[in-house]
Coordinates of C-alpha atoms in Angstrom, one line a residue:
X1028 CA 0.0 0.0 0.0
X1029 CA 1.1 3.6 -0.7
X1030 CA 1.5 5.7 2.4
X1031 CA -0.7 8.8 1.9
X1032 CA -0.6 12.0 4.0
X1033 CA -4.3 13.1 4.4
X1034 CA -5.1 16.5 3.1
X1035 CA -8.0 18.6 4.3
X1036 CA -10.3 20.3 1.8
X1037 CA -9.0 23.7 2.8
X1038 CA -5.4 22.7 2.3
X1039 CA -6.2 22.2 -1.4
X1040 CA -6.9 26.0 -1.7
X1041 CA -3.8 28.1 -2.2
X1042 CA -4.1 31.4 -0.4
X1043 CA -1.3 33.1 -2.3
X1044 CA -3.2 33.0 -5.6
X1045 CA -3.3 36.3 -7.5
X1046 CA -6.7 35.6 -9.1
X1047 CA -9.7 36.8 -7.2
X1048 CA -12.8 34.7 -6.6
X1049 CA -15.1 37.0 -8.7
X1050 CA -12.7 36.6 -11.6
X1051 CA -12.8 32.9 -11.2
X1052 CA -16.6 32.8 -10.8
X1053 CA -16.8 34.9 -14.0
X1054 CA -14.8 32.2 -15.8
X1055 CA -17.1 29.5 -14.7
X1056 CA -20.2 31.5 -15.6
X1057 CA -18.8 32.1 -19.1
X1058 CA -18.3 28.4 -19.4
X1059 CA -21.8 27.9 -18.2
X1060 CA -23.2 30.2 -20.8
X1061 CA -21.4 28.3 -23.5
X1062 CA -22.7 25.0 -22.1
X1063 CA -26.3 26.4 -22.1
X1064 CA -26.0 27.5 -25.7
X1065 CA -24.9 24.1 -26.8
X1066 CA -27.7 22.3 -24.8
X1067 CA -25.2 20.8 -22.4
X1068 CA -26.6 18.3 -19.8
X1069 CA -24.9 20.6 -17.2
X1070 CA -27.3 23.5 -18.1
X1071 CA -29.8 23.7 -15.3
X1072 CA -32.6 26.0 -14.3
X1073 CA -34.3 26.8 -10.9
X1074 CA -37.7 28.1 -10.1
X1075 CA -37.6 31.5 -8.4
X1076 CA -40.0 32.5 -5.6
X1077 CA -42.0 34.4 -8.3
X1078 CA -42.5 31.2 -10.3
X1079 CA -40.1 32.2 -13.1
X1080 CA -37.5 29.9 -14.5
X1081 CA -34.0 31.3 -13.9
X1082 CA -30.5 30.0 -14.6
X1083 CA -28.9 28.3 -11.6
X1084 CA -25.3 28.6 -10.6
X1085 CA -23.0 26.3 -12.5
X1086 CA -23.6 22.7 -11.6
X1087 CA -21.0 20.3 -10.1
X1088 CA -20.5 18.7 -13.5
X1089 CA -19.9 22.0 -15.2
X1090 CA -17.4 23.1 -12.5
X1091 CA -15.6 19.8 -12.9
X1092 CA -15.3 20.5 -16.6
X1093 CA -14.0 24.0 -15.9
X1094 CA -11.4 22.5 -13.5
X1095 CA -10.4 20.0 -16.2
X1096 CA -9.9 22.8 -18.8
X1097 CA -7.8 24.8 -16.3
X1098 CA -5.6 21.8 -15.4
X1099 CA -5.0 21.2 -19.1
X1100 CA -3.7 24.8 -19.3
X1101 CA -1.5 24.1 -16.3
X1102 CA -3.6 26.4 -14.1
X1103 CA -4.0 23.8 -11.3
X1104 CA -4.2 26.6 -8.7
X1105 CA -7.2 28.1 -10.4
X1106 CA -8.8 24.7 -10.8
X1107 CA -8.5 24.2 -7.0
X1108 CA -10.2 27.5 -6.5
X1109 CA -13.1 26.2 -8.5
X1110 CA -13.2 23.1 -6.4
X1111 CA -12.9 25.1 -3.1
X1112 CA -15.9 27.3 -3.9
X1113 CA -18.2 24.3 -4.5
X1114 CA -19.2 23.6 -0.8
X1115 CA -20.3 27.3 -0.5
X1116 CA -22.6 26.8 -3.5
X1117 CA -24.1 23.7 -1.9
X1118 CA -22.2 21.4 -4.2
X1119 CA -20.3 18.4 -3.1
X1120 CA -17.1 17.6 -5.0
X1121 CA -16.9 14.0 -6.1
X1122 CA -14.1 11.5 -7.1
X1123 CA -14.3 12.8 -10.7
X1124 CA -13.6 16.4 -9.5
X1125 CA -10.6 15.3 -7.5
X1126 CA -9.3 13.1 -10.3
X1127 CA -9.2 16.2 -12.5
X1128 CA -7.0 17.9 -10.0
X1129 CA -4.9 14.7 -9.7
X1130 CA -4.3 14.8 -13.4
X1131 CA -3.3 18.4 -13.3
X1132 CA -0.5 17.6 -10.8
X1133 CA 0.6 14.6 -12.9
X1134 CA 1.0 16.8 -15.9
X1135 CA 3.3 19.0 -13.8
X1136 CA 5.2 16.0 -12.4
X1137 CA 4.4 17.0 -8.9
X1138 CA 4.0 13.6 -7.2
X1139 CA 4.0 15.0 -3.7
X1140 CA 0.8 16.9 -4.4
X1141 CA -0.5 13.9 -6.4
X1142 CA -0.2 11.7 -3.4
X1143 CA -1.9 14.3 -1.2
X1144 CA -4.9 14.6 -3.5
X1145 CA -5.2 10.8 -3.8
X1146 CA -5.0 10.7 0.0
X1147 CA -7.9 13.2 0.2
X1148 CA -10.0 10.9 -2.0
X1149 CA -9.3 7.9 0.3
X1150 CA -9.8 10.0 3.4
X1151 CA -13.3 11.0 2.3
X1152 CA -14.2 7.3 2.0
X1153 CA -14.5 7.4 -1.8
X1154 CA -13.4 4.4 -3.9
X1155 CA -11.1 5.6 -6.7
X1156 CA -12.3 4.4 -10.1
X1157 CA -10.1 3.0 -12.9
X1158 CA -9.4 6.4 -14.3
X1159 CA -8.2 7.7 -10.9
X1160 CA -5.9 4.7 -10.4
X1161 CA -4.6 4.9 -14.0
X1162 CA -3.7 8.6 -13.7
X1163 CA -1.8 7.9 -10.5
X1164 CA 0.1 5.0 -12.1
X1165 CA 0.9 7.2 -15.1
X1166 CA 2.3 9.8 -12.8
X1167 CA 4.6 7.3 -11.1
X1168 CA 5.6 5.8 -14.5
X1169 CA 6.5 9.2 -15.9
X1170 CA 8.8 9.8 -13.0
X1171 CA 10.5 6.4 -13.4
X1172 CA 8.9 5.0 -10.3
X1173 CA 7.7 1.8 -11.8
X1174 CA 7.7 -0.2 -8.5
X1175 CA 5.2 2.4 -7.1
X1176 CA 3.0 2.1 -10.2
X1177 CA 2.9 -1.7 -9.8
X1178 CA 1.9 -1.2 -6.1
X1179 CA -1.0 1.0 -7.2
X1180 CA -2.1 -1.5 -9.8
X1181 CA -2.0 -4.3 -7.1
X1182 CA -4.1 -2.1 -4.7
X1183 CA -6.5 -1.3 -7.6
X1184 CA -7.2 -5.0 -8.2
X1185 CA -7.4 -5.8 -4.4
X1186 CA -10.1 -3.2 -4.2
X1187 CA -12.1 -4.8 -6.9
X1188 CA -11.5 -2.2 -9.6
X1189 CA -10.8 -3.7 -13.0
X1190 CA -8.0 -2.2 -15.1
X1191 CA -9.2 -0.8 -18.4
X1192 CA -7.5 -0.6 -21.8
X1193 CA -5.8 2.7 -20.9
X1194 CA -4.5 1.2 -17.6
X1195 CA -2.9 -1.7 -19.4
X1196 CA -1.4 0.6 -22.0
X1197 CA 0.3 2.9 -19.4
X1198 CA 1.8 -0.1 -17.6
X1199 CA 2.9 -2.0 -20.7
X1200 CA 4.6 1.1 -22.1
X1201 CA 6.4 1.6 -18.8
X1202 CA 7.7 -2.0 -18.7
X1203 CA 8.9 -1.7 -22.3
X1204 CA 10.7 1.5 -21.4
X1205 CA 12.5 -0.4 -18.6
X1206 CA 13.2 -3.3 -21.0
X1207 CA 11.1 -5.7 -18.9
X1208 CA 9.7 -7.7 -21.8
X1209 CA 8.3 -10.6 -19.6
X1210 CA 6.1 -8.3 -17.5
X1211 CA 5.0 -6.4 -20.6
X1212 CA 4.1 -9.6 -22.4
X1213 CA 2.1 -10.9 -19.4
X1214 CA 0.0 -7.7 -19.2
X1215 CA -0.6 -7.9 -23.0
X1216 CA -1.8 -11.5 -22.6
X1217 CA -4.2 -10.3 -19.8
X1218 CA -5.5 -7.6 -22.2
X1219 CA -6.2 -10.2 -24.9
X1220 CA -7.9 -12.5 -22.4
X1221 CA -10.2 -9.7 -21.4
X1222 CA -11.0 -9.0 -25.0
X1223 CA -9.3 -5.7 -25.1
X1224 CA -7.6 -4.9 -28.4
X1225 CA -4.1 -3.5 -27.9
X1226 CA -3.2 -0.8 -30.4
X1227 CA -0.6 -1.2 -33.0
X1228 CA 2.0 1.1 -31.5
X1229 CA 1.8 -0.8 -28.1
X1230 CA 2.3 -4.2 -29.8
X1231 CA 5.3 -2.9 -31.7
X1232 CA 6.9 -1.7 -28.5
X1233 CA 6.5 -5.1 -26.9
X1234 CA 7.8 -6.9 -30.0
X1235 CA 10.8 -4.5 -30.2
X1236 CA 11.7 -5.2 -26.5
X1237 CA 11.2 -8.9 -26.9
X1238 CA 13.3 -9.2 -30.0
X1239 CA 15.9 -6.8 -28.6
X1240 CA 16.4 -9.3 -25.8
X1241 CA 16.7 -12.2 -28.2
X1242 CA 13.1 -13.4 -27.6
X1243 CA 12.1 -13.6 -31.3
X1244 CA 10.1 -16.7 -30.7
X1245 CA 8.2 -15.0 -27.9
X1246 CA 7.3 -12.2 -30.3
X1247 CA 6.1 -14.7 -32.9
X1248 CA 3.9 -16.3 -30.2
X1249 CA 2.4 -12.9 -29.5
X1250 CA 1.6 -12.6 -33.2
X1251 CA -0.1 -16.0 -33.2
X1252 CA -2.1 -15.1 -30.0
X1253 CA -3.4 -12.0 -31.7
X1254 CA -4.7 -14.1 -34.5
X1255 CA -6.2 -16.7 -32.1
X1256 CA -8.1 -13.9 -30.3
X1257 CA -9.5 -12.5 -33.6
X1258 CA -7.2 -9.5 -33.3
X1259 CA -5.5 -9.4 -36.7
X1260 CA -2.0 -7.9 -36.6
X1261 CA -1.8 -4.9 -38.9
X1262 CA 1.0 -3.9 -41.3
X1263 CA 3.0 -2.0 -38.7
X1264 CA 3.1 -5.1 -36.3
X1265 CA 3.9 -7.5 -39.1
X1266 CA 6.6 -5.2 -40.6
X1267 CA 8.2 -4.9 -37.1
X1268 CA 8.3 -8.7 -36.6
X1269 CA 9.5 -9.4 -40.2
X1270 CA 12.3 -6.8 -39.6
X1271 CA 13.5 -8.6 -36.5
X1272 CA 13.2 -12.1 -38.1
X1273 CA 15.3 -10.9 -41.0
X1274 CA 17.8 -9.2 -38.7
X1275 CA 18.2 -12.4 -36.8
X1276 CA 18.8 -14.3 -40.1
X1277 CA 15.4 -16.1 -40.0
X1278 CA 14.6 -15.1 -43.6
X1279 CA 12.3 -18.0 -44.4
X1280 CA 10.4 -17.7 -41.2
X1281 CA 9.9 -14.0 -42.2
X1282 CA 8.7 -15.1 -45.6
X1283 CA 6.3 -17.6 -44.0
X1284 CA 4.9 -15.0 -41.7
X1285 CA 4.5 -12.6 -44.6
X1286 CA 2.5 -15.3 -46.4
X1287 CA 0.2 -15.9 -43.4
X1288 CA -0.4 -12.1 -43.1
X1289 CA -1.0 -11.8 -46.9
X1290 CA -3.9 -14.4 -46.7
X1291 CA -5.9 -12.1 -44.5
X1292 CA -4.7 -8.6 -45.3
X1293 CA -3.1 -6.5 -48.0
X1294 CA 0.5 -5.8 -47.2
X1295 CA 1.6 -2.2 -47.3
X1296 CA 4.7 -0.9 -49.2
X1297 CA 6.4 -0.8 -45.7
X1298 CA 5.8 -4.5 -45.2
X1299 CA 7.0 -5.4 -48.7
X1300 CA 10.1 -3.2 -48.3
X1301 CA 10.9 -4.8 -44.9
X1302 CA 10.9 -8.3 -46.4
X1303 CA 12.6 -7.2 -49.6
X1304 CA 15.4 -5.5 -47.6
X1305 CA 15.9 -8.8 -45.6
X1306 CA 16.0 -10.9 -48.8
X1307 CA 18.5 -8.5 -50.4
X1308 CA 20.9 -8.7 -47.5
X1309 CA 20.9 -12.5 -47.9
X1310 CA 21.4 -12.3 -51.6
X1311 CA 18.1 -13.9 -52.5
X1312 CA 17.6 -12.0 -55.7
X1313 CA 15.2 -14.5 -57.2
X1314 CA 12.9 -14.2 -54.2
X1315 CA 13.2 -10.4 -54.3
X1316 CA 12.0 -10.6 -58.0
X1317 CA 9.0 -12.7 -57.0
X1318 CA 8.1 -10.3 -54.2
X1319 CA 8.4 -7.4 -56.6
X1320 CA 6.1 -9.0 -59.1
X1321 CA 3.6 -9.9 -56.3
X1322 CA 3.8 -6.3 -55.1
X1323 CA 3.1 -4.8 -58.5
X1324 CA 0.3 -7.3 -59.3
X1325 CA -1.5 -6.4 -56.1
X1326 CA -1.4 -2.7 -56.9
X1327 CA 1.1 -1.8 -54.1
X1328 CA 3.2 1.0 -55.7
X1329 CA 7.0 0.7 -55.1
X1330 CA 8.6 3.8 -53.7
X1331 CA 12.1 5.2 -54.0
X1332 CA 13.3 3.0 -51.1
X1333 CA 12.1 -0.1 -52.9
X1334 CA 13.8 0.8 -56.2
X1335 CA 17.0 1.7 -54.4
X1336 CA 17.1 -1.7 -52.8
X1337 CA 16.8 -3.4 -56.1
X1338 CA 19.4 -1.2 -57.8
X1339 CA 21.8 -1.8 -54.9
X1340 CA 21.3 -5.6 -55.2
X1341 CA 22.1 -5.6 -58.9
X1342 CA 25.2 -3.5 -58.3
X1343 CA 26.3 -5.8 -55.5
X1344 CA 26.2 -8.8 -57.8
X1345 CA 28.2 -6.9 -60.4
X1346 CA 25.4 -6.1 -62.8
X1347 CA 24.8 -2.4 -62.5
X1348 CA 23.4 -2.2 -66.0
X1349 CA 20.4 -4.0 -64.7
X1350 CA 20.3 -1.3 -62.1
X1351 CA 20.1 1.3 -64.9
X1352 CA 17.1 -0.6 -66.3
X1353 CA 15.4 -0.4 -62.9
X1354 CA 16.2 3.4 -62.9
X1355 CA 14.5 3.6 -66.3
X1356 CA 11.4 1.9 -64.9
X1357 CA 11.5 4.1 -61.8
X1358 CA 11.5 7.3 -64.0
X1359 CA 8.9 5.9 -66.3
X1360 CA 6.5 5.3 -63.3
X1361 CA 7.0 8.8 -62.1
X1362 CA 8.9 7.9 -59.0
X1363 CA 11.6 10.5 -58.4
X1364 CA 15.1 9.2 -57.7
X1365 CA 16.9 10.7 -54.8
X1366 CA 20.6 11.3 -53.9
X1367 CA 20.8 7.7 -52.6
X1368 CA 19.6 6.3 -55.9
X1369 CA 22.3 8.0 -57.9
X1370 CA 25.0 7.3 -55.3
X1371 CA 24.3 3.6 -55.3
X1372 CA 24.3 3.4 -59.1
X1373 CA 27.4 5.5 -59.7
X1374 CA 29.4 3.5 -57.1
X1375 CA 28.2 0.3 -58.8
X1376 CA 29.3 1.5 -62.2
X1377 CA 32.7 2.6 -60.9
X1378 CA 33.3 -0.7 -59.1
X1379 CA 32.4 -2.6 -62.2
X1380 CA 34.6 -0.5 -64.5
X1381 CA 31.6 0.9 -66.4
X1382 CA 32.2 4.6 -65.9
X1383 CA 31.1 5.4 -69.4
X1384 CA 27.6 4.5 -68.5
X1385 CA 27.4 7.4 -65.9
X1386 CA 26.7 9.8 -68.8
X1387 CA 23.8 7.5 -69.8
X1388 CA 22.4 7.6 -66.3
X1389 CA 22.7 11.4 -66.2
X1390 CA 21.0 11.8 -69.6
X1391 CA 18.1 9.6 -68.5
X1392 CA 17.7 11.7 -65.4
X1393 CA 17.8 15.1 -67.2
X1394 CA 15.4 13.8 -69.9
X1395 CA 12.8 12.7 -67.4
X1396 CA 12.1 16.0 -65.7
X1397 CA 15.4 17.2 -64.4
X1398 CA 17.7 16.5 -61.5
X1399 CA 18.1 18.4 -58.3
X1400 CA 21.1 20.4 -57.3
X1401 CA 22.2 17.9 -54.6
X1402 CA 22.4 15.1 -57.2
X1403 CA 24.2 17.3 -59.7
X1404 CA 26.8 17.9 -57.0
X1405 CA 27.1 14.2 -56.5
X1406 CA 27.8 13.5 -60.2
X1407 CA 30.4 16.3 -60.4
X1408 CA 32.2 15.3 -57.2
X1409 CA 32.5 11.7 -58.2
X1410 CA 34.0 12.6 -61.6
X1411 CA 36.2 15.3 -60.3
X1412 CA 37.9 12.8 -58.0
X1413 CA 40.2 11.8 -60.8
X1414 CA 40.1 14.7 -63.2
X1415 CA 43.0 13.7 -65.4
X1416 CA 41.3 10.5 -66.7
X1417 CA 37.7 11.9 -66.5
X1418 CA 38.1 15.4 -67.9
X1419 CA 36.0 14.5 -71.0
X1420 CA 33.3 13.0 -68.9
X1421 CA 33.2 16.1 -66.7
X1422 CA 32.8 18.3 -69.7
X1423 CA 29.9 16.2 -70.9
X1424 CA 28.2 16.6 -67.5
X1425 CA 28.7 20.4 -67.5
X1426 CA 27.2 20.6 -71.0
X1427 CA 24.2 18.6 -69.9
X1428 CA 23.7 20.9 -66.9
X1429 CA 23.9 23.9 -69.2

């Protein structure tokens, strides 16, 4: 259990505030007017002694909303004034009101005051809800106090309050940040068992931590569990796992996973690129060609990164002229080459003793809509490196630029 120092209601109010009560009341009334205009459920009326309907003072719900808005602006002191005025207006603050103040202090990183506000909630005999507990856990996690956050989650479950999707997300992210893959995976399993659907970013973080610790099989099991729970992994999750499988040399496991994913979803260019990159590193050019054909057939348009990988692979096996062919297709499809494209191709031509083809590459580039200044500089710098033997080529480049 967390040791909490009880805090009286009056101790929440800060006497040193420069803002006066009338000013603050004016703020809440303005908020009230906006709420009435928009038919807010917080808009209320009372019956006057003369029998006329008249607007009442802002309700407890509206004041809580005002406090929340102030806390988001980092005006926690003003939010406390709103809360402090409620008893005088015959309103009783509730756990939601105090949770708003709690969140304001969490945003500031002021865990001393966070504990005091939470203690006030307990002192009043209120049972914090999942949102209150989650905000408290988030505060501890943001300060790197993971053990304290775990204690809060234990207390939460002991008090019969079920963690929600946000609760799990906060704790899983914190465990990932501390590279505690086992704990993160256990919580993710709990989420799936309770039919919560973890978001893509959260799953990727768990996969990255697992694979970073060498637990690639554990990451693959997570992928299978998602399928079993009718929670189909998306392109981001699949790409992350394929990346790690390729990085660990498990190319064909990556290809198999890609095939399983492909049966239920349409792979994105990112997913294709991830697997193509892995295949290129292993020299599997035939498989790269098959993936390329599959990609184009399914209407997934290759980008500059895709073309660059293929050009690089042809250059690596000593066939840069095939790379020039890929460049031609790239230009024909309207995909603009970048500095990396030309750098890969020029290096490949030099390494293969095909320097004369550089002019061909440059001519293709200028004939297809021009070439940027950075790439021009690349061509000139490469040729100027050995000016005696390449003077004629440099003159041709200058003439093309003119």
